Amino acid sequence: MKPLDSKTPNQDWHPNIWPPFTQVNKSKPQIEVTHGKDALLFTKNPKKELIDAISSWWVTLHGHSNEYIADAIFNQSKKLEQVIFADFLHPQAKKLAERLSELTKLERLFFSDNGSTAVEVALKIAFQSWQNKGETRTQIVAFDGAYHGDTFGAMALGERNIFNENFDNLMFPVRRVPWPSTWINDEEVENKENEAIQKLETLLKTPTVAVILEPLVQGAGGMNMVRPQFIKRVSEIIKNNNSLLIADEVLTGFGRCGSLFAFQKAKIIPDLISISKGLTGGFLPMGITLCKEKIFQSFVDDSPRKTFWHGHSFTANPLGCAAANASLDLLEKEPHKYLSFEEKHLSHLIKFKNLHHIKKIRVSGTIAAFDLDIGNKKGYFNNIGKEIKSLAMEQGLFIRPLGNVIYLLPPLCITDDQLEKSYWIIRQILENL
């Protein structure tokens, strides 16, 4: 049924659906997908299949319709589909909590339902933990270019820009530190890191609730990467200044950066970690916030004021937990899939270094990115990204550039031939720019 007084200019848009991050007045309508398998998406056009080279917004870790995870969800659905987690426990949640605690070395897990809320939970826990200990702190520190989600707390932590400027007067203040982005053959990386460290040390002279960062890679901010040793220095400074470190591993977790969790490359243990996206292999929405036992203990008290009053209807949903456990099974069975992926990217990217408009080639595990320097404005709203996306889809490749930043973040199951084809399509497009 068509809504009355519709102003949508292209009638190919579905009349009842509001797509995310999309201005329908300037975008092409959504393409209907009938099914997916491994690294491929199949559309209503029987002749049109697409290589999903960004894992459907970074969530489809093992590929589409993975049978092992699907079977785990199906089997669980015949036992228990949902139960209120404030009063009841179930085997899948116990198993998942024990496994993730062992893998991260953080003892306590709080379940939510997506990455943004996992960050919100971490932020609220950090704030209240200081209050529960009798100390009022208000300063939060984040990094330039960050993105932590679209709920209000997570939005406040991120870069202030056109995406959230309508709500600016409703968001709490956040202090910022430069993000020393680096790339292959970057000669200025140490100077940039030292500048950032100096700014962080200055800010932390003020008692601080927490410092939040995306370990190794800022995703939506442009796949901006830093070195593990920088993250390690940041962690040491935070600890020395008696603050908390929140690692937003929503994108970087579960092998995306070449280790199971990105913070492990820096040989640190954060105080709190937020995870989602690849958590369930992309099958079901779920978020988790992990924290150290000493933080949890600050909430254990006879006073209701020290209770963490937060929850979600689908907290620790048994189907989501089953999917997450199955995904962990696959990661434990075949760790080489994420441990060796960076070498695959590098073998293809070496062919790009002589293209004069390619700048800042960078790789971290399964994530490869570079900037296009074509004389136009930089950033998300550079139209070159939309043009390249359209041209790539015509040749059977789905990518979603971040403005002038081209990146690949494929599922672990992508074949060597599919990855080679993805790079070949991108190279052909760039050579004809």
Short mmCIF file of C-alpha atoms in Angstrom, two decimals:
data_model
loop_
_atom_site.label_atom_id
_atom_site.label_comp_id
_atom_site.label_asym_id
_atom_site.label_seq_id
_atom_site.Cartn_x
_atom_site.Cartn_y
_atom_site.Cartn_z
CA MET A 1 0.00 0.00 0.00
CA LYS A 2 1.47 3.33 -1.05
CA PRO A 3 1.51 5.99 1.70
CA LEU A 4 -0.43 9.17 1.01
CA ASP A 5 1.53 12.22 -0.14
CA SER A 6 4.72 10.24 -0.66
CA LYS A 7 7.61 12.47 -1.75
CA THR A 8 9.95 9.63 -2.62
CA PRO A 9 11.08 10.50 -6.18
CA ASN A 10 11.93 6.97 -7.31
CA GLN A 11 8.99 4.61 -7.11
CA ASP A 12 11.34 1.61 -7.08
CA TRP A 13 11.82 2.29 -3.38
CA HIS A 14 9.62 0.14 -1.16
CA PRO A 15 6.79 2.39 0.09
CA ASN A 16 6.94 1.19 3.72
CA ILE A 17 10.66 0.79 4.44
CA TRP A 18 13.05 3.43 5.80
CA PRO A 19 16.63 2.31 5.03
CA PRO A 20 19.56 3.19 7.35
CA PHE A 21 22.20 5.82 6.55
CA THR A 22 20.41 6.64 3.30
CA GLN A 23 19.08 9.80 1.71
CA VAL A 24 16.47 8.27 -0.61
CA ASN A 25 16.34 11.46 -2.65
CA LYS A 26 19.92 10.91 -3.87
CA SER A 27 20.40 7.14 -3.71
CA LYS A 28 19.53 4.15 -5.80
CA PRO A 29 16.79 1.87 -4.42
CA GLN A 30 17.71 -1.19 -2.43
CA ILE A 31 18.38 -4.39 -4.35
CA GLU A 32 16.31 -7.34 -3.21
CA VAL A 33 18.42 -10.30 -2.12
CA THR A 34 16.79 -13.71 -2.32
CA HIS A 35 19.47 -15.73 -0.55
CA GLY A 36 23.15 -15.88 0.32
CA LYS A 37 25.77 -18.57 0.52
CA ASP A 38 29.30 -18.20 1.88
CA ALA A 39 30.77 -15.04 0.32
CA LEU A 40 28.00 -14.64 -2.27
CA LEU A 41 24.70 -12.75 -2.32
CA PHE A 42 22.02 -13.71 -4.85
CA THR A 43 19.51 -11.13 -6.06
CA LYS A 44 16.11 -11.32 -7.77
CA ASN A 45 18.01 -11.12 -11.05
CA PRO A 46 18.94 -14.80 -11.57
CA LYS A 47 22.03 -13.81 -13.52
CA LYS A 48 23.28 -11.43 -10.83
CA GLU A 49 25.36 -12.73 -7.95
CA LEU A 50 27.57 -10.49 -5.85
CA ILE A 51 30.72 -11.13 -3.88
CA ASP A 52 29.98 -9.67 -0.45
CA ALA A 53 33.42 -8.19 0.15
CA ILE A 54 32.46 -6.23 3.29
CA SER A 55 30.70 -9.04 5.16
CA SER A 56 27.36 -7.20 5.06
CA TRP A 57 28.50 -4.30 7.25
CA TRP A 58 31.20 -6.36 8.92
CA VAL A 59 28.97 -8.91 10.65
CA THR A 60 28.94 -12.02 8.45
CA LEU A 61 32.10 -13.53 9.86
CA HIS A 62 31.99 -17.04 8.39
CA GLY A 63 29.83 -16.24 5.37
CA HIS A 64 26.15 -16.37 4.61
CA SER A 65 23.94 -19.32 5.60
CA ASN A 66 26.71 -21.16 7.38
CA GLU A 67 25.20 -24.56 8.04
CA TYR A 68 26.98 -25.22 11.32
CA ILE A 69 25.66 -22.02 12.92
CA ALA A 70 22.21 -22.45 11.34
CA ASP A 71 21.96 -25.96 12.77
CA ALA A 72 22.98 -24.72 16.22
CA ILE A 73 20.21 -22.09 16.15
CA PHE A 74 17.67 -24.64 14.89
CA ASN A 75 18.55 -27.18 17.56
CA GLN A 76 18.40 -24.57 20.29
CA SER A 77 15.03 -23.28 19.05
CA LYS A 78 13.52 -26.70 19.78
CA LYS A 79 14.69 -26.47 23.42
CA LEU A 80 14.34 -22.83 24.48
CA GLU A 81 13.87 -19.75 22.31
CA GLN A 82 13.78 -17.03 25.00
CA VAL A 83 13.67 -16.57 28.75
CA ILE A 84 13.87 -13.55 31.04
CA PHE A 85 17.53 -13.34 32.04
CA ALA A 86 16.96 -11.35 35.23
CA ASP A 87 15.45 -14.46 36.83
CA PHE A 88 16.71 -17.42 34.82
CA LEU A 89 19.98 -18.83 33.47
CA HIS A 90 20.37 -21.24 30.58
CA PRO A 91 23.19 -23.53 29.32
CA GLN A 92 24.08 -21.54 26.19
CA ALA A 93 24.63 -18.32 28.17
CA LYS A 94 26.72 -20.14 30.78
CA LYS A 95 28.87 -21.73 28.10
CA LEU A 96 29.35 -18.49 26.18
CA ALA A 97 30.17 -16.47 29.30
CA GLU A 98 32.76 -19.00 30.44
CA ARG A 99 34.40 -19.14 27.01
CA LEU A 100 34.57 -15.38 26.46
CA SER A 101 35.84 -14.78 29.98
CA GLU A 102 38.63 -17.29 29.41
CA LEU A 103 39.52 -15.79 26.02
CA THR A 104 39.57 -12.14 27.18
CA LYS A 105 40.65 -12.61 30.83
CA LEU A 106 37.74 -10.39 31.91
CA GLU A 107 35.55 -12.14 34.44
CA ARG A 108 32.09 -10.56 34.09
CA LEU A 109 29.74 -10.35 31.09
CA PHE A 110 26.68 -8.16 30.61
CA PHE A 111 24.48 -9.12 27.66
CA SER A 112 22.71 -6.60 25.43
CA ASP A 113 21.57 -6.60 21.82
CA ASN A 114 23.91 -4.64 19.49
CA GLY A 115 27.22 -2.82 19.32
CA SER A 116 25.90 0.59 20.24
CA THR A 117 24.20 -0.68 23.38
CA ALA A 118 27.30 -2.72 24.29
CA VAL A 119 29.19 0.59 24.29
CA GLU A 120 26.39 2.33 26.25
CA VAL A 121 26.60 -0.39 28.88
CA ALA A 122 30.39 -0.03 29.17
CA LEU A 123 30.04 3.72 29.54
CA LYS A 124 27.34 3.45 32.21
CA ILE A 125 29.28 0.81 34.14
CA ALA A 126 32.41 2.98 34.08
CA PHE A 127 30.54 6.08 35.30
CA GLN A 128 28.66 4.30 38.06
CA SER A 129 31.63 2.27 39.26
CA TRP A 130 33.38 5.45 40.38
CA GLN A 131 30.20 6.74 42.04
CA ASN A 132 29.75 3.40 43.83
CA LYS A 133 33.25 3.83 45.25
CA GLY A 134 32.37 7.30 46.52
CA GLU A 135 34.18 9.29 43.83
CA THR A 136 32.44 11.59 41.36
CA ARG A 137 34.15 11.84 37.99
CA THR A 138 32.78 13.34 34.78
CA GLN A 139 35.62 13.53 32.24
CA ILE A 140 35.48 11.05 29.35
CA VAL A 141 38.30 10.84 26.79
CA ALA A 142 37.89 9.55 23.24
CA PHE A 143 39.86 9.89 20.01
CA ASP A 144 39.46 12.10 16.97
CA GLY A 145 37.63 10.32 14.17
CA ALA A 146 35.98 7.77 16.45
CA TYR A 147 32.63 6.09 15.88
CA HIS A 148 31.02 4.12 18.70
CA GLY A 149 27.37 3.88 17.68
CA ASP A 150 24.17 5.87 17.28
CA THR A 151 22.48 5.75 20.68
CA PHE A 152 22.99 8.95 22.64
CA GLY A 153 25.89 7.91 24.86
CA ALA A 154 27.72 6.14 22.06
CA MET A 155 26.99 9.03 19.73
CA ALA A 156 28.49 11.51 22.19
CA LEU A 157 31.69 9.47 22.28
CA GLY A 158 32.09 9.61 18.52
CA GLU A 159 33.34 12.32 16.21
CA ARG A 160 30.98 15.29 16.12
CA ASN A 161 29.87 15.74 12.51
CA ILE A 162 26.88 15.95 10.19
CA PHE A 163 25.68 12.52 11.34
CA ASN A 164 24.93 13.75 14.85
CA GLU A 165 24.98 17.56 14.73
CA ASN A 166 21.17 17.73 15.11
CA PHE A 167 21.58 16.34 18.62
CA ASP A 168 24.71 18.23 19.63
CA ASN A 169 23.07 20.24 22.41
CA LEU A 170 21.80 17.02 24.00
CA MET A 171 25.17 15.25 24.22
CA PHE A 172 27.63 15.36 27.11
CA PRO A 173 31.13 16.82 26.53
CA VAL A 174 34.01 14.53 25.62
CA ARG A 175 37.70 15.41 25.55
CA ARG A 176 39.59 14.36 22.42
CA VAL A 177 43.03 12.95 21.63
CA PRO A 178 44.53 12.78 18.11
CA TRP A 179 44.38 9.37 16.44
CA PRO A 180 47.82 8.75 14.89
CA SER A 181 46.66 6.96 11.76
CA THR A 182 49.39 5.13 9.93
CA TRP A 183 49.97 3.14 6.78
CA ILE A 184 52.66 1.24 4.93
CA ASN A 185 55.86 3.34 4.63
CA ASP A 186 54.57 6.07 6.93
CA GLU A 187 57.64 8.05 8.03
CA GLU A 188 55.81 10.33 10.47
CA VAL A 189 54.14 7.70 12.62
CA GLU A 190 56.34 8.15 15.70
CA ASN A 191 55.87 11.92 15.71
CA LYS A 192 52.11 11.50 15.46
CA GLU A 193 52.05 8.94 18.24
CA ASN A 194 54.15 11.14 20.52
CA GLU A 195 51.81 14.07 19.95
CA ALA A 196 48.80 11.94 20.85
CA ILE A 197 50.49 10.53 23.95
CA GLN A 198 51.42 14.00 25.14
CA LYS A 199 47.82 15.19 24.77
CA LEU A 200 46.50 12.12 26.58
CA GLU A 201 48.90 12.59 29.50
CA THR A 202 47.80 16.21 29.83
CA LEU A 203 44.10 15.30 29.84
CA LEU A 204 44.52 12.51 32.37
CA LYS A 205 45.86 14.94 34.95
CA THR A 206 42.13 15.50 35.52
CA PRO A 207 40.50 12.48 37.20
CA THR A 208 38.89 10.62 34.32
CA VAL A 209 36.04 8.13 34.17
CA ALA A 210 37.44 6.24 31.19
CA VAL A 211 39.27 6.43 27.90
CA ILE A 212 37.54 4.66 25.01
CA LEU A 213 39.11 3.57 21.75
CA GLU A 214 38.69 1.18 18.84
CA PRO A 215 41.78 -1.04 19.13
CA LEU A 216 44.01 -0.90 16.01
CA VAL A 217 41.28 0.20 13.55
CA GLN A 218 38.72 2.98 13.53
CA GLY A 219 36.06 1.46 11.28
CA ALA A 220 33.39 3.94 10.21
CA GLY A 221 35.89 6.78 10.67
CA GLY A 222 37.72 5.60 7.55
CA MET A 223 39.46 2.32 8.41
CA ASN A 224 42.16 4.40 10.13
CA MET A 225 44.78 2.14 11.65
CA VAL A 226 47.34 2.54 14.43
CA ARG A 227 50.23 0.39 15.58
CA PRO A 228 49.85 -2.11 18.45
CA GLN A 229 52.66 -0.41 20.34
CA PHE A 230 50.65 2.82 20.41
CA ILE A 231 47.69 1.04 22.00
CA LYS A 232 50.06 -0.47 24.55
CA ARG A 233 51.45 2.96 25.48
CA VAL A 234 47.93 4.34 25.82
CA SER A 235 46.96 1.47 28.11
CA GLU A 236 49.99 2.03 30.34
CA ILE A 237 49.30 5.74 30.68
CA ILE A 238 45.65 5.11 31.57
CA LYS A 239 46.65 2.62 34.23
CA ASN A 240 49.30 4.96 35.66
CA ASN A 241 46.68 7.69 35.95
CA ASN A 242 44.09 5.50 37.70
CA SER A 243 41.50 5.61 34.94
CA LEU A 244 39.69 2.87 32.98
CA LEU A 245 40.24 1.71 29.41
CA ILE A 246 37.21 0.72 27.33
CA ALA A 247 38.06 -1.24 24.19
CA ASP A 248 35.32 -1.00 21.56
CA GLU A 249 35.88 -4.31 19.77
CA VAL A 250 32.52 -4.26 17.98
CA LEU A 251 34.28 -4.26 14.60
CA THR A 252 37.75 -5.49 15.50
CA GLY A 253 36.80 -8.56 17.53
CA PHE A 254 36.70 -12.20 16.45
CA GLY A 255 39.73 -12.34 14.21
CA ARG A 256 39.15 -9.22 12.15
CA CYS A 257 42.59 -7.74 12.94
CA GLY A 258 44.56 -10.97 12.73
CA SER A 259 44.23 -11.98 16.38
CA LEU A 260 41.08 -13.18 18.09
CA PHE A 261 40.69 -9.74 19.67
CA ALA A 262 42.59 -6.67 18.52
CA PHE A 263 43.75 -5.72 22.02
CA GLN A 264 45.70 -8.98 22.16
CA LYS A 265 48.08 -7.71 19.49
CA ALA A 266 49.00 -4.88 21.84
CA LYS A 267 49.52 -7.36 24.70
CA ILE A 268 47.14 -5.53 27.02
CA ILE A 269 43.97 -6.35 28.96
CA PRO A 270 41.39 -3.53 28.91
CA ASP A 271 39.13 -2.84 31.88
CA LEU A 272 35.99 -3.12 29.77
CA ILE A 273 35.35 -4.52 26.29
CA SER A 274 32.33 -4.06 24.03
CA ILE A 275 31.64 -6.71 21.37
CA SER A 276 28.95 -7.40 18.77
CA LYS A 277 28.93 -7.76 14.93
CA GLY A 278 30.92 -10.99 14.41
CA LEU A 279 29.85 -12.30 17.83
CA THR A 280 27.05 -14.47 16.40
CA GLY A 281 28.67 -14.93 13.00
CA GLY A 282 26.22 -12.36 11.64
CA PHE A 283 23.16 -14.52 12.27
CA LEU A 284 21.42 -12.72 15.14
CA PRO A 285 21.73 -9.35 16.88
CA MET A 286 23.60 -9.54 20.17
CA GLY A 287 25.98 -7.37 22.14
CA ILE A 288 28.13 -8.10 25.18
CA THR A 289 30.08 -5.88 27.54
CA LEU A 290 32.86 -7.55 29.54
CA CYS A 291 34.52 -6.04 32.59
CA LYS A 292 37.04 -6.92 35.27
CA GLU A 293 35.81 -8.52 38.47
CA LYS A 294 36.92 -5.57 40.60
CA ILE A 295 34.56 -3.30 38.64
CA PHE A 296 31.68 -5.74 39.10
CA GLN A 297 32.35 -5.92 42.83
CA SER A 298 31.77 -2.17 43.16
CA PHE A 299 28.11 -2.86 42.29
CA VAL A 300 27.66 -5.62 44.90
CA ASP A 301 26.03 -3.99 47.92
CA ASP A 302 22.89 -3.95 50.06
CA SER A 303 22.03 -0.49 48.76
CA PRO A 304 19.78 -0.40 45.67
CA ARG A 305 21.61 2.75 44.63
CA LYS A 306 24.65 0.65 43.72
CA THR A 307 22.66 -1.71 41.48
CA PHE A 308 23.26 -1.52 37.74
CA TRP A 309 19.74 -0.70 36.59
CA HIS A 310 20.01 -1.66 32.95
CA GLY A 311 18.55 -4.42 30.80
CA HIS A 312 17.07 -5.50 27.48
CA SER A 313 14.12 -7.72 26.65
CA PHE A 314 16.30 -10.13 24.71
CA THR A 315 19.27 -10.12 27.11
CA ALA A 316 21.29 -13.33 26.59
CA ASN A 317 18.74 -14.67 24.11
CA PRO A 318 19.34 -18.46 23.89
CA LEU A 319 19.29 -18.47 20.08
CA GLY A 320 21.88 -15.69 19.93
CA CYS A 321 24.04 -17.43 22.50
CA ALA A 322 23.82 -20.68 20.50
CA ALA A 323 24.92 -18.83 17.37
CA ALA A 324 27.81 -17.20 19.22
CA ASN A 325 28.97 -20.51 20.65
CA ALA A 326 28.85 -22.08 17.20
CA SER A 327 30.82 -19.19 15.74
CA LEU A 328 33.48 -19.59 18.43
CA ASP A 329 33.64 -23.30 17.59
CA LEU A 330 34.50 -22.43 13.99
CA LEU A 331 37.12 -19.87 15.01
CA GLU A 332 38.77 -22.36 17.35
CA LYS A 333 38.69 -25.09 14.73
CA GLU A 334 40.24 -23.03 11.94
CA PRO A 335 42.25 -20.13 13.41
CA HIS A 336 44.48 -20.03 10.32
CA LYS A 337 41.63 -18.38 8.45
CA TYR A 338 42.11 -15.14 10.36
CA LEU A 339 45.75 -15.55 11.36
CA SER A 340 46.98 -15.67 7.76
CA PHE A 341 44.51 -13.36 6.03
CA GLU A 342 46.76 -10.30 6.09
CA GLU A 343 49.25 -12.02 3.79
CA LYS A 344 46.51 -12.57 1.23
CA HIS A 345 45.64 -8.89 1.20
CA LEU A 346 49.27 -7.85 0.86
CA SER A 347 49.85 -10.15 -2.11
CA HIS A 348 47.17 -8.24 -4.02
CA LEU A 349 47.83 -4.73 -2.72
CA ILE A 350 51.41 -4.79 -4.00
CA LYS A 351 49.93 -4.41 -7.48
CA PHE A 352 48.24 -1.16 -6.44
CA LYS A 353 51.26 0.76 -5.16
CA ASN A 354 52.15 2.16 -8.59
CA LEU A 355 48.71 3.68 -9.20
CA HIS A 356 49.39 7.37 -8.72
CA HIS A 357 46.05 8.20 -7.08
CA ILE A 358 46.33 5.46 -4.44
CA LYS A 359 47.57 6.71 -1.06
CA LYS A 360 48.02 5.35 2.45
CA ILE A 361 47.74 1.62 1.78
CA ARG A 362 47.09 -0.14 5.10
CA VAL A 363 46.23 -3.62 6.31
CA SER A 364 45.23 -5.16 9.62
CA GLY A 365 44.29 -8.81 9.52
CA THR A 366 41.21 -9.26 7.35
CA ILE A 367 40.88 -5.49 6.77
CA ALA A 368 42.59 -3.77 3.84
CA ALA A 369 42.12 -0.12 2.92
CA PHE A 370 43.58 2.77 0.95
CA ASP A 371 42.68 6.37 0.13
CA LEU A 372 41.92 7.78 -3.28
CA ASP A 373 43.67 11.08 -3.88
CA ILE A 374 41.80 12.47 -6.86
CA GLY A 375 41.77 16.16 -6.04
CA ASN A 376 38.22 16.31 -4.69
CA LYS A 377 37.25 16.77 -1.07
CA LYS A 378 38.19 13.97 1.30
CA GLY A 379 35.84 12.15 3.61
CA TYR A 380 32.55 10.29 3.65
CA PHE A 381 30.73 12.67 1.31
CA ASN A 382 33.14 12.40 -1.58
CA ASN A 383 30.92 11.10 -4.39
CA ILE A 384 33.70 8.95 -5.84
CA GLY A 385 32.75 6.26 -3.35
CA LYS A 386 29.22 5.95 -4.71
CA GLU A 387 30.52 5.86 -8.28
CA ILE A 388 32.98 3.06 -7.50
CA LYS A 389 30.34 1.13 -5.58
CA SER A 390 27.99 1.27 -8.56
CA LEU A 391 30.66 0.26 -11.07
CA ALA A 392 31.78 -2.62 -8.87
CA MET A 393 28.25 -3.96 -8.48
CA GLU A 394 27.85 -4.01 -12.24
CA GLN A 395 30.77 -6.43 -12.33
CA GLY A 396 29.55 -8.62 -9.48
CA LEU A 397 31.30 -7.09 -6.45
CA PHE A 398 29.62 -5.45 -3.47
CA ILE A 399 31.76 -2.90 -1.64
CA ARG A 400 30.68 0.22 0.20
CA PRO A 401 33.49 2.81 0.17
CA LEU A 402 33.69 5.35 2.97
CA GLY A 403 33.84 8.34 0.66
CA ASN A 404 37.33 8.33 -0.84
CA VAL A 405 38.39 5.37 1.33
CA ILE A 406 38.21 2.02 -0.46
CA TYR A 407 38.31 -1.04 1.76
CA LEU A 408 37.78 -4.77 1.75
CA LEU A 409 36.60 -6.67 4.82
CA PRO A 410 35.46 -10.04 3.45
CA PRO A 411 34.11 -13.06 5.32
CA LEU A 412 36.67 -15.64 6.38
CA CYS A 413 35.21 -18.15 3.92
CA ILE A 414 35.98 -16.11 0.79
CA THR A 415 37.92 -18.22 -1.69
CA ASP A 416 41.26 -17.19 -3.15
CA ASP A 417 39.60 -16.84 -6.56
CA GLN A 418 36.86 -14.61 -5.17
CA LEU A 419 39.36 -12.40 -3.38
CA GLU A 420 41.49 -12.15 -6.51
CA LYS A 421 38.41 -11.25 -8.55
CA SER A 422 37.48 -8.56 -6.01
CA TYR A 423 40.88 -6.91 -6.30
CA TRP A 424 40.88 -7.27 -10.08
CA ILE A 425 37.51 -5.48 -10.36
CA ILE A 426 38.66 -2.65 -8.11
CA ARG A 427 41.91 -2.27 -10.02
CA GLN A 428 40.12 -2.14 -13.39
CA ILE A 429 37.81 0.57 -12.08
CA LEU A 430 40.65 2.63 -10.66
CA GLU A 431 42.74 2.39 -13.81
CA ASN A 432 39.86 3.92 -15.74
CA LEU A 433 39.21 6.80 -13.35
#
